[in-house]
PDB file of C-alpha atoms and ligand atoms in Angstrom:
ATOM      1  CA  UNK V   1      41.317 159.731 -42.496  1.00  0.00           C
ATOM      2  CA  UNK V   2      44.502 161.203 -43.920  1.00  0.00           C
ATOM      3  CA  UNK V   3      47.923 161.191 -42.335  1.00  0.00           C
ATOM      4  CA  UNK V   4      50.103 164.311 -42.608  1.00  0.00           C
ATOM      5  CA  UNK V   5      53.790 163.817 -43.416  1.00  0.00           C
ATOM      6  CA  UNK V   6      56.118 166.771 -42.919  1.00  0.00           C
ATOM      7  CA  UNK V   7      59.809 167.417 -43.426  1.00  0.00           C
ATOM      8  CA  UNK V   8      62.005 170.489 -43.244  1.00  0.00           C
ATOM      9  CA  UNK V   9      64.002 169.929 -46.440  1.00  0.00           C
ATOM     10  CA  UNK V  10      63.046 169.048 -49.989  1.00  0.00           C
ATOM     11  CA  UNK V  11      65.187 165.892 -50.267  1.00  0.00           C
ATOM     12  CA  UNK V  12      63.458 164.379 -47.239  1.00  0.00           C
ATOM     13  CA  UNK V  13      60.049 164.177 -48.947  1.00  0.00           C
ATOM     14  CA  UNK V  14      60.828 164.318 -52.690  1.00  0.00           C
ATOM     15  CA  UNK V  15      60.935 160.532 -53.187  1.00  0.00           C
ATOM     16  CA  UNK V  16      57.756 160.036 -51.188  1.00  0.00           C
ATOM     17  CA  UNK V  17      55.918 162.634 -53.293  1.00  0.00           C
ATOM     18  CA  UNK V  18      57.150 160.901 -56.474  1.00  0.00           C
ATOM     19  CA  UNK V  19      55.992 157.509 -55.176  1.00  0.00           C
ATOM     20  CA  UNK V  20      52.608 158.909 -54.189  1.00  0.00           C
ATOM     21  CA  UNK V  21      52.206 160.569 -57.592  1.00  0.00           C
ATOM     22  CA  UNK V  22      52.912 157.245 -59.308  1.00  0.00           C
ATOM     23  CA  UNK V  23      50.482 155.347 -57.071  1.00  0.00           C
ATOM     24  CA  UNK V  24      47.492 157.650 -56.877  1.00  0.00           C
ATOM     25  CA  UNK V  25      48.196 160.920 -58.635  1.00  0.00           C
ATOM     26  CA  UNK V  26      48.896 163.972 -56.565  1.00  0.00           C
ATOM     27  CA  UNK V  27      46.812 167.115 -56.140  1.00  0.00           C
ATOM     28  CA  UNK V  28      48.791 170.148 -55.064  1.00  0.00           C
ATOM     29  CA  UNK V  29      47.225 172.864 -52.885  1.00  0.00           C
ATOM     30  CA  UNK V  30      49.309 175.977 -52.300  1.00  0.00           C
ATOM     31  CA  UNK V  31      48.630 177.629 -48.924  1.00  0.00           C
ATOM     32  CA  UNK V  32      50.866 180.067 -47.043  1.00  0.00           C
ATOM     33  CA  UNK V  33      53.776 179.592 -49.478  1.00  0.00           C
ATOM     34  CA  UNK V  34      53.746 175.816 -49.062  1.00  0.00           C
ATOM     35  CA  UNK V  35      52.656 173.047 -51.412  1.00  0.00           C
ATOM     36  CA  UNK V  36      50.453 170.401 -49.823  1.00  0.00           C
ATOM     37  CA  UNK V  37      50.543 167.198 -51.899  1.00  0.00           C
ATOM     38  CA  UNK V  38      47.363 165.182 -51.472  1.00  0.00           C
ATOM     39  CA  UNK V  39      47.230 161.555 -52.584  1.00  0.00           C
ATOM     40  CA  UNK V  40      47.456 157.985 -51.336  1.00  0.00           C
ATOM     41  CA  UNK V  41      50.262 155.639 -50.362  1.00  0.00           C
ATOM     42  CA  UNK V  42      49.277 151.958 -50.376  1.00  0.00           C
ATOM     43  CA  UNK V  43      45.652 153.035 -50.103  1.00  0.00           C
ATOM     44  CA  UNK V  44      46.320 155.312 -47.105  1.00  0.00           C
ATOM     45  CA  UNK V  45      45.197 158.910 -47.790  1.00  0.00           C
ATOM     46  CA  UNK V  46      48.088 161.279 -47.107  1.00  0.00           C
ATOM     47  CA  UNK V  47      49.076 164.909 -47.304  1.00  0.00           C
ATOM     48  CA  UNK V  48      52.828 165.422 -47.763  1.00  0.00           C
ATOM     49  CA  UNK V  49      54.364 168.865 -47.297  1.00  0.00           C
ATOM     50  CA  UNK V  50      57.722 170.568 -47.117  1.00  0.00           C
ATOM     51  CA  UNK V  51      57.375 172.613 -43.912  1.00  0.00           C
ATOM     52  CA  UNK V  52      60.730 174.398 -44.228  1.00  0.00           C
ATOM     53  CA  UNK V  53      63.153 174.898 -41.358  1.00  0.00           C
ATOM     54  CA  UNK V  54      62.459 175.952 -37.772  1.00  0.00           C
ATOM     55  CA  UNK V  55      59.760 175.760 -35.137  1.00  0.00           C
ATOM     56  CA  UNK V  56      57.511 178.526 -36.496  1.00  0.00           C
ATOM     57  CA  UNK V  57      57.505 177.040 -40.009  1.00  0.00           C
ATOM     58  CA  UNK V  58      56.773 173.568 -38.657  1.00  0.00           C
ATOM     59  CA  UNK V  59      54.012 174.709 -36.293  1.00  0.00           C
ATOM     60  CA  UNK V  60      52.265 176.775 -38.981  1.00  0.00           C
ATOM     61  CA  UNK V  61      52.372 173.845 -41.383  1.00  0.00           C
ATOM     62  CA  UNK V  62      51.033 171.419 -38.787  1.00  0.00           C
ATOM     63  CA  UNK V  63      48.079 173.711 -38.059  1.00  0.00           C
ATOM     64  CA  UNK V  64      47.278 173.936 -41.775  1.00  0.00           C
ATOM     65  CA  UNK V  65      47.435 170.140 -42.097  1.00  0.00           C
ATOM     66  CA  UNK V  66      44.970 169.778 -39.234  1.00  0.00           C
ATOM     67  CA  UNK V  67      42.589 172.653 -40.031  1.00  0.00           C
ATOM     68  CA  UNK V  68      42.582 172.693 -43.846  1.00  0.00           C
ATOM     69  CA  UNK V  69      43.144 169.032 -44.615  1.00  0.00           C
ATOM     70  CA  UNK V  70      41.649 167.364 -41.532  1.00  0.00           C
ATOM     71  CA  UNK V  71      44.611 165.017 -41.022  1.00  0.00           C
ATOM     72  CA  UNK V  72      44.083 162.702 -38.073  1.00  0.00           C
ATOM     73  CA  UNK V  73      47.773 161.969 -37.350  1.00  0.00           C
ATOM     74  CA  UNK V  74      51.112 163.563 -38.166  1.00  0.00           C
ATOM     75  CA  UNK V  75      54.621 162.203 -38.785  1.00  0.00           C
ATOM     76  CA  UNK V  76      57.688 164.441 -39.071  1.00  0.00           C
ATOM     77  CA  UNK V  77      60.783 163.054 -40.785  1.00  0.00           C
ATOM     78  CA  UNK V  78      64.208 164.559 -41.322  1.00  0.00           C
ATOM     79  CA  UNK V  79      67.739 164.947 -40.028  1.00  0.00           C
ATOM     80  CA  UNK V  80      69.117 165.568 -36.554  1.00  0.00           C
ATOM     81  CA  UNK V  81      72.418 166.010 -34.795  1.00  0.00           C
ATOM     82  CA  UNK V  82      73.290 163.206 -32.377  1.00  0.00           C
ATOM     83  CA  UNK V  83      74.109 164.409 -28.860  1.00  0.00           C
ATOM     84  CA  UNK V  84      73.537 161.192 -26.896  1.00  0.00           C
ATOM     85  CA  UNK V  85      76.950 159.601 -26.291  1.00  0.00           C
ATOM     86  CA  UNK V  86      76.076 156.420 -28.211  1.00  0.00           C
ATOM     87  CA  UNK V  87      74.198 158.085 -31.112  1.00  0.00           C
ATOM     88  CA  UNK V  88      76.211 157.967 -34.347  1.00  0.00           C
ATOM     89  CA  UNK V  89      75.908 159.309 -37.895  1.00  0.00           C
ATOM     90  CA  UNK V  90      73.573 157.032 -39.865  1.00  0.00           C
ATOM     91  CA  UNK V  91      71.562 155.949 -36.791  1.00  0.00           C
ATOM     92  CA  UNK V  92      67.829 156.584 -36.592  1.00  0.00           C
ATOM     93  CA  UNK V  93      66.213 158.248 -33.586  1.00  0.00           C
ATOM     94  CA  UNK V  94      62.490 157.954 -32.925  1.00  0.00           C
ATOM     95  CA  UNK V  95      61.281 160.562 -30.465  1.00  0.00           C
ATOM     96  CA  UNK V  96      59.196 159.321 -27.572  1.00  0.00           C
ATOM     97  CA  UNK V  97      59.381 162.738 -25.857  1.00  0.00           C
ATOM     98  CA  UNK V  98      59.970 166.118 -27.468  1.00  0.00           C
ATOM     99  CA  UNK V  99      61.240 169.230 -25.712  1.00  0.00           C
ATOM    100  CA  UNK V 100      62.024 172.777 -26.874  1.00  0.00           C
ATOM    101  CA  UNK V 101      65.590 173.125 -25.636  1.00  0.00           C
ATOM    102  CA  UNK V 102      65.620 176.866 -26.360  1.00  0.00           C
ATOM    103  CA  UNK V 103      62.399 177.681 -24.499  1.00  0.00           C
ATOM    104  CA  UNK V 104      63.317 179.536 -21.317  1.00  0.00           C
ATOM    105  CA  UNK V 105      60.858 181.887 -19.627  1.00  0.00           C
ATOM    106  CA  UNK V 106      62.551 181.647 -16.226  1.00  0.00           C
ATOM    107  CA  UNK V 107      61.979 182.962 -13.627  1.00  0.00           C
ATOM    108  CA  UNK V 108      58.334 183.252 -14.640  1.00  0.00           C
ATOM    109  CA  UNK V 109      58.059 179.583 -15.660  1.00  0.00           C
ATOM    110  CA  UNK V 110      60.343 176.551 -15.250  1.00  0.00           C
ATOM    111  CA  UNK V 111      63.024 175.959 -17.889  1.00  0.00           C
ATOM    112  CA  UNK V 112      61.545 174.332 -21.043  1.00  0.00           C
ATOM    113  CA  UNK V 113      57.946 174.713 -19.873  1.00  0.00           C
ATOM    114  CA  UNK V 114      55.575 176.139 -22.492  1.00  0.00           C
ATOM    115  CA  UNK V 115      54.125 179.170 -20.735  1.00  0.00           C
ATOM    116  CA  UNK V 116      50.418 178.924 -19.882  1.00  0.00           C
ATOM    117  CA  UNK V 117      50.293 175.343 -21.120  1.00  0.00           C
ATOM    118  CA  UNK V 118      52.239 173.970 -18.181  1.00  0.00           C
ATOM    119  CA  UNK V 119      54.008 171.276 -20.208  1.00  0.00           C
ATOM    120  CA  UNK V 120      57.722 170.829 -20.902  1.00  0.00           C
ATOM    121  CA  UNK V 121      57.827 167.456 -22.632  1.00  0.00           C
ATOM    122  CA  UNK V 122      55.362 166.413 -25.303  1.00  0.00           C
ATOM    123  CA  UNK V 123      54.814 162.677 -25.551  1.00  0.00           C
ATOM    124  CA  UNK V 124      54.791 161.095 -28.987  1.00  0.00           C
ATOM    125  CA  UNK V 125      52.039 158.665 -29.869  1.00  0.00           C
ATOM    126  CA  UNK V 126      52.906 155.117 -28.763  1.00  0.00           C
ATOM    127  CA  UNK V 127      51.195 153.332 -31.663  1.00  0.00           C
ATOM    128  CA  UNK V 128      52.666 155.550 -34.371  1.00  0.00           C
ATOM    129  CA  UNK V 129      56.052 155.257 -32.657  1.00  0.00           C
ATOM    130  CA  UNK V 130      55.812 151.452 -32.647  1.00  0.00           C
ATOM    131  CA  UNK V 131      54.828 151.405 -36.328  1.00  0.00           C
ATOM    132  CA  UNK V 132      57.774 153.651 -37.219  1.00  0.00           C
ATOM    133  CA  UNK V 133      60.098 151.533 -35.086  1.00  0.00           C
ATOM    134  CA  UNK V 134      59.157 148.382 -36.996  1.00  0.00           C
ATOM    135  CA  UNK V 135      59.488 150.230 -40.303  1.00  0.00           C
ATOM    136  CA  UNK V 136      62.895 151.658 -39.350  1.00  0.00           C
ATOM    137  CA  UNK V 137      64.153 148.266 -38.130  1.00  0.00           C
ATOM    138  CA  UNK V 138      63.079 146.644 -41.387  1.00  0.00           C
ATOM    139  CA  UNK V 139      64.684 149.448 -43.399  1.00  0.00           C
ATOM    140  CA  UNK V 140      68.012 149.159 -41.576  1.00  0.00           C
ATOM    141  CA  UNK V 141      67.982 145.358 -41.742  1.00  0.00           C
ATOM    142  CA  UNK V 142      66.726 144.801 -45.279  1.00  0.00           C
ATOM    143  CA  UNK V 143      66.919 147.982 -47.395  1.00  0.00           C
ATOM    144  CA  UNK V 144      69.899 150.045 -46.288  1.00  0.00           C
ATOM    145  CA  UNK V 145      72.522 148.057 -48.184  1.00  0.00           C
ATOM    146  CA  UNK V 146      70.633 148.213 -51.464  1.00  0.00           C
ATOM    147  CA  UNK V 147      69.258 151.750 -51.170  1.00  0.00           C
ATOM    148  CA  UNK V 148      72.270 153.699 -49.898  1.00  0.00           C
ATOM    149  CA  UNK V 149      75.247 153.104 -52.201  1.00  0.00           C
ATOM    150  CA  UNK V 150      78.404 151.627 -50.593  1.00  0.00           C
ATOM    151  CA  UNK V 151      80.532 154.704 -51.372  1.00  0.00           C
ATOM    152  CA  UNK V 152      78.007 156.958 -49.536  1.00  0.00           C
ATOM    153  CA  UNK V 153      77.909 154.638 -46.539  1.00  0.00           C
ATOM    154  CA  UNK V 154      81.696 154.481 -46.519  1.00  0.00           C
ATOM    155  CA  UNK V 155      82.240 158.217 -46.823  1.00  0.00           C
ATOM    156  CA  UNK V 156      79.969 158.864 -43.826  1.00  0.00           C
ATOM    157  CA  UNK V 157      81.340 155.946 -41.799  1.00  0.00           C
ATOM    158  CA  UNK V 158      77.974 154.185 -41.717  1.00  0.00           C
ATOM    159  CA  UNK V 159      78.533 150.540 -40.798  1.00  0.00           C
ATOM    160  CA  UNK V 160      75.726 148.936 -38.832  1.00  0.00           C
ATOM    161  CA  UNK V 161      73.507 151.802 -37.795  1.00  0.00           C
ATOM    162  CA  UNK V 162      71.402 151.575 -34.640  1.00  0.00           C
ATOM    163  CA  UNK V 163      67.838 152.530 -33.902  1.00  0.00           C
ATOM    164  CA  UNK V 164      67.213 154.572 -30.754  1.00  0.00           C
ATOM    165  CA  UNK V 165      63.976 155.579 -29.073  1.00  0.00           C
ATOM    166  CA  UNK V 166      64.119 158.519 -26.679  1.00  0.00           C
ATOM    167  CA  UNK V 167      64.053 162.254 -26.172  1.00  0.00           C
ATOM    168  CA  UNK V 168      64.504 164.672 -29.070  1.00  0.00           C
ATOM    169  CA  UNK V 169      65.345 168.305 -28.280  1.00  0.00           C
ATOM    170  CA  UNK V 170      64.217 171.007 -30.721  1.00  0.00           C
ATOM    171  CA  UNK V 171      65.281 174.635 -31.005  1.00  0.00           C
ATOM    172  CA  UNK V 172      65.680 177.416 -33.546  1.00  0.00           C
ATOM    173  CA  UNK V 173      69.382 176.807 -33.797  1.00  0.00           C
ATOM    174  CA  UNK V 174      71.625 174.581 -35.891  1.00  0.00           C
ATOM    175  CA  UNK V 175      73.909 173.148 -33.208  1.00  0.00           C
ATOM    176  CA  UNK V 176      77.466 173.039 -34.521  1.00  0.00           C
ATOM    177  CA  UNK V 177      79.414 173.550 -31.323  1.00  0.00           C
ATOM    178  CA  UNK V 178      80.397 170.959 -28.725  1.00  0.00           C
ATOM    179  CA  UNK V 179      79.941 173.427 -25.856  1.00  0.00           C
ATOM    180  CA  UNK V 180      76.409 174.254 -26.976  1.00  0.00           C
ATOM    181  CA  UNK V 181      75.616 170.546 -27.308  1.00  0.00           C
ATOM    182  CA  UNK V 182      76.994 170.013 -23.769  1.00  0.00           C
ATOM    183  CA  UNK V 183      74.798 172.835 -22.427  1.00  0.00           C
ATOM    184  CA  UNK V 184      71.718 171.232 -23.971  1.00  0.00           C
ATOM    185  CA  UNK V 185      72.708 167.856 -22.529  1.00  0.00           C
ATOM    186  CA  UNK V 186      73.326 169.230 -19.067  1.00  0.00           C
ATOM    187  CA  UNK V 187      69.816 170.733 -19.030  1.00  0.00           C
ATOM    188  CA  UNK V 188      68.286 167.674 -20.746  1.00  0.00           C
ATOM    189  CA  UNK V 189      70.503 164.662 -19.895  1.00  0.00           C
ATOM    190  CA  UNK V 190      68.190 162.214 -21.667  1.00  0.00           C
ATOM    191  CA  UNK V 191      68.269 164.026 -25.025  1.00  0.00           C
ATOM    192  CA  UNK V 192      69.524 161.809 -27.857  1.00  0.00           C
ATOM    193  CA  UNK V 193      69.352 164.286 -30.721  1.00  0.00           C
ATOM    194  CA  UNK V 194      68.858 167.939 -31.606  1.00  0.00           C
ATOM    195  CA  UNK V 195      66.824 169.307 -34.480  1.00  0.00           C
ATOM    196  CA  UNK V 196      64.726 172.359 -35.259  1.00  0.00           C
ATOM    197  CA  UNK V 197      61.065 171.355 -35.578  1.00  0.00           C
ATOM    198  CA  UNK V 198      59.869 168.228 -33.772  1.00  0.00           C
ATOM    199  CA  UNK V 199      58.761 169.672 -30.422  1.00  0.00           C
ATOM    200  CA  UNK V 200      56.871 172.491 -32.157  1.00  0.00           C
ATOM    201  CA  UNK V 201      54.857 169.978 -34.175  1.00  0.00           C
ATOM    202  CA  UNK V 202      54.350 167.877 -31.044  1.00  0.00           C
ATOM    203  CA  UNK V 203      52.995 170.928 -29.192  1.00  0.00           C
ATOM    204  CA  UNK V 204      50.477 171.657 -31.967  1.00  0.00           C
ATOM    205  CA  UNK V 205      49.436 168.000 -32.059  1.00  0.00           C
ATOM    206  CA  UNK V 206      48.967 168.043 -28.285  1.00  0.00           C
ATOM    207  CA  UNK V 207      46.813 171.175 -28.515  1.00  0.00           C
ATOM    208  CA  UNK V 208      44.625 169.615 -31.214  1.00  0.00           C
ATOM    209  CA  UNK V 209      44.681 166.103 -29.669  1.00  0.00           C
ATOM    210  CA  UNK V 210      46.244 164.566 -32.790  1.00  0.00           C
ATOM    211  CA  UNK V 211      48.682 161.615 -32.542  1.00  0.00           C
ATOM    212  CA  UNK V 212      52.184 162.680 -33.493  1.00  0.00           C
ATOM    213  CA  UNK V 213      55.514 160.980 -34.209  1.00  0.00           C
ATOM    214  CA  UNK V 214      58.981 162.218 -35.153  1.00  0.00           C
ATOM    215  CA  UNK V 215      61.784 160.138 -36.613  1.00  0.00           C
ATOM    216  CA  UNK V 216      65.183 161.462 -37.534  1.00  0.00           C
ATOM    217  CA  UNK V 217      68.275 160.255 -39.336  1.00  0.00           C
ATOM    218  CA  UNK V 218      71.459 161.349 -37.590  1.00  0.00           C
ATOM    219  CA  UNK V 219      73.511 163.449 -40.004  1.00  0.00           C
ATOM    220  CA  UNK V 220      76.156 164.819 -37.623  1.00  0.00           C
ATOM    221  CA  UNK V 221      77.303 164.967 -34.013  1.00  0.00           C
ATOM    222  CA  UNK V 222      76.299 168.635 -33.466  1.00  0.00           C
ATOM    223  CA  UNK V 223      79.976 169.604 -33.345  1.00  0.00           C
ATOM    224  CA  UNK V 224      82.152 171.999 -35.347  1.00  0.00           C
ATOM    225  CA  UNK V 225      81.991 169.753 -38.425  1.00  0.00           C
ATOM    226  CA  UNK V 226      78.187 169.390 -38.294  1.00  0.00           C
ATOM    227  CA  UNK V 227      77.553 171.540 -41.351  1.00  0.00           C
ATOM    228  CA  UNK V 228      80.448 170.304 -43.504  1.00  0.00           C
ATOM    229  CA  UNK V 229      78.852 167.385 -45.334  1.00  0.00           C
ATOM    230  CA  UNK V 230      75.274 168.346 -44.596  1.00  0.00           C
ATOM    231  CA  UNK V 231      74.231 168.816 -48.250  1.00  0.00           C
ATOM    232  CA  UNK V 232      75.713 165.583 -49.512  1.00  0.00           C
ATOM    233  CA  UNK V 233      74.405 163.630 -46.520  1.00  0.00           C
ATOM    234  CA  UNK V 234      70.956 164.982 -47.264  1.00  0.00           C
ATOM    235  CA  UNK V 235      70.939 163.998 -50.919  1.00  0.00           C
ATOM    236  CA  UNK V 236      73.037 160.801 -50.786  1.00  0.00           C
ATOM    237  CA  UNK V 237      71.853 159.252 -47.507  1.00  0.00           C
ATOM    238  CA  UNK V 238      68.961 160.945 -45.721  1.00  0.00           C
ATOM    239  CA  UNK V 239      66.604 160.994 -48.688  1.00  0.00           C
ATOM    240  CA  UNK V 240      66.869 157.176 -48.884  1.00  0.00           C
ATOM    241  CA  UNK V 241      66.280 156.796 -45.149  1.00  0.00           C
ATOM    242  CA  UNK V 242      63.170 158.997 -45.062  1.00  0.00           C
ATOM    243  CA  UNK V 243      61.476 157.511 -48.082  1.00  0.00           C
ATOM    244  CA  UNK V 244      62.648 153.967 -47.249  1.00  0.00           C
ATOM    245  CA  UNK V 245      61.245 154.036 -43.709  1.00  0.00           C
ATOM    246  CA  UNK V 246      57.991 155.670 -44.822  1.00  0.00           C
ATOM    247  CA  UNK V 247      57.526 153.166 -47.666  1.00  0.00           C
ATOM    248  CA  UNK V 248      57.857 150.349 -45.104  1.00  0.00           C
ATOM    249  CA  UNK V 249      55.491 152.183 -42.729  1.00  0.00           C
ATOM    250  CA  UNK V 250      52.767 152.500 -45.385  1.00  0.00           C
ATOM    251  CA  UNK V 251      53.251 148.954 -46.666  1.00  0.00           C
ATOM    252  CA  UNK V 252      52.761 147.570 -43.138  1.00  0.00           C
ATOM    253  CA  UNK V 253      49.614 149.665 -42.670  1.00  0.00           C
ATOM    254  CA  UNK V 254      48.206 148.212 -45.874  1.00  0.00           C
ATOM    255  CA  UNK V 255      48.742 144.692 -44.573  1.00  0.00           C
ATOM    256  CA  UNK V 256      46.949 145.368 -41.289  1.00  0.00           C
ATOM    257  CA  UNK V 257      44.172 147.608 -42.596  1.00  0.00           C
ATOM    258  CA  UNK V 258      40.818 145.773 -42.577  1.00  0.00           C
ATOM    259  CA  UNK V 259      39.495 145.347 -46.145  1.00  0.00           C
TER     260      UNK V 259
HETATM  261  N1  ADE B   1      69.605 168.887 -37.984  1.00  0.00           N
HETATM  262  C1  ADE B   1      70.621 168.107 -38.377  1.00  0.00           C
HETATM  263  N2  ADE B   1      71.730 168.366 -37.657  1.00  0.00           N
HETATM  264  C2  ADE B   1      71.384 169.333 -36.780  1.00  0.00           C
HETATM  265  C3  ADE B   1      72.095 170.026 -35.794  1.00  0.00           C
HETATM  266  N3  ADE B   1      73.382 169.776 -35.563  1.00  0.00           N
HETATM  267  N4  ADE B   1      71.435 170.996 -35.091  1.00  0.00           N
HETATM  268  C4  ADE B   1      70.130 171.241 -35.331  1.00  0.00           C
HETATM  269  N5  ADE B   1      69.418 170.628 -36.271  1.00  0.00           N
HETATM  270  C5  ADE B   1      70.034 169.672 -36.987  1.00  0.00           C
END
């Protein structure tokens, strides 16, 4: 069965699509203004797609992956702003719980609860999370130095990045304001990072009973300078993280897959 890989920005999946094209060829299906790239990575059937930014875009893309392509698991990769006190630029966060920080139907329903579903936090799949954790650890330990050039690491202050596992908060808002980040943290004290898609994909995966995982590279601290180097971080750093971790993830699956 195929795995669906989604990202919000082109640079986050471009290298993976190139690698897949080299390995297996790549059939492109255009649906709803998105290109779904169908191929194999290390023998694992996959569908890779640029979802575009925001919860609606991500949810619509996840439904298409499930209904049109029959994917049996989904991984979302991309960038996030670090809001946990110890989460720094260049770290990786793997979501074990995903919450929509901007979902608020009070007083009808509790803060963050998805109305009529009765759930506030969506749990990521433990097995996929563990596979991504091993892949991310191996990437940080063995690939980072060679794949992200020293001048890029230096300019973003990336020394020895950490891997975190915890809550990711999603909302239709680029958080570039310390007060806003504090508000999110006071409502969700466990949140490590903010982004704009993960919890929407996790909700769809919950509704279709599909295992889901989200991993994010921290590009900023969700403060007033969050947007400043966003473009160069994306092309010079994040693209290497996403493809590097996913390459490790697929390679490990190949090793363990029964022949
Ligand atoms: N993705 C990367 N940085 C982000 C931020 N500060 N807010 C929301 N999404 C992000």
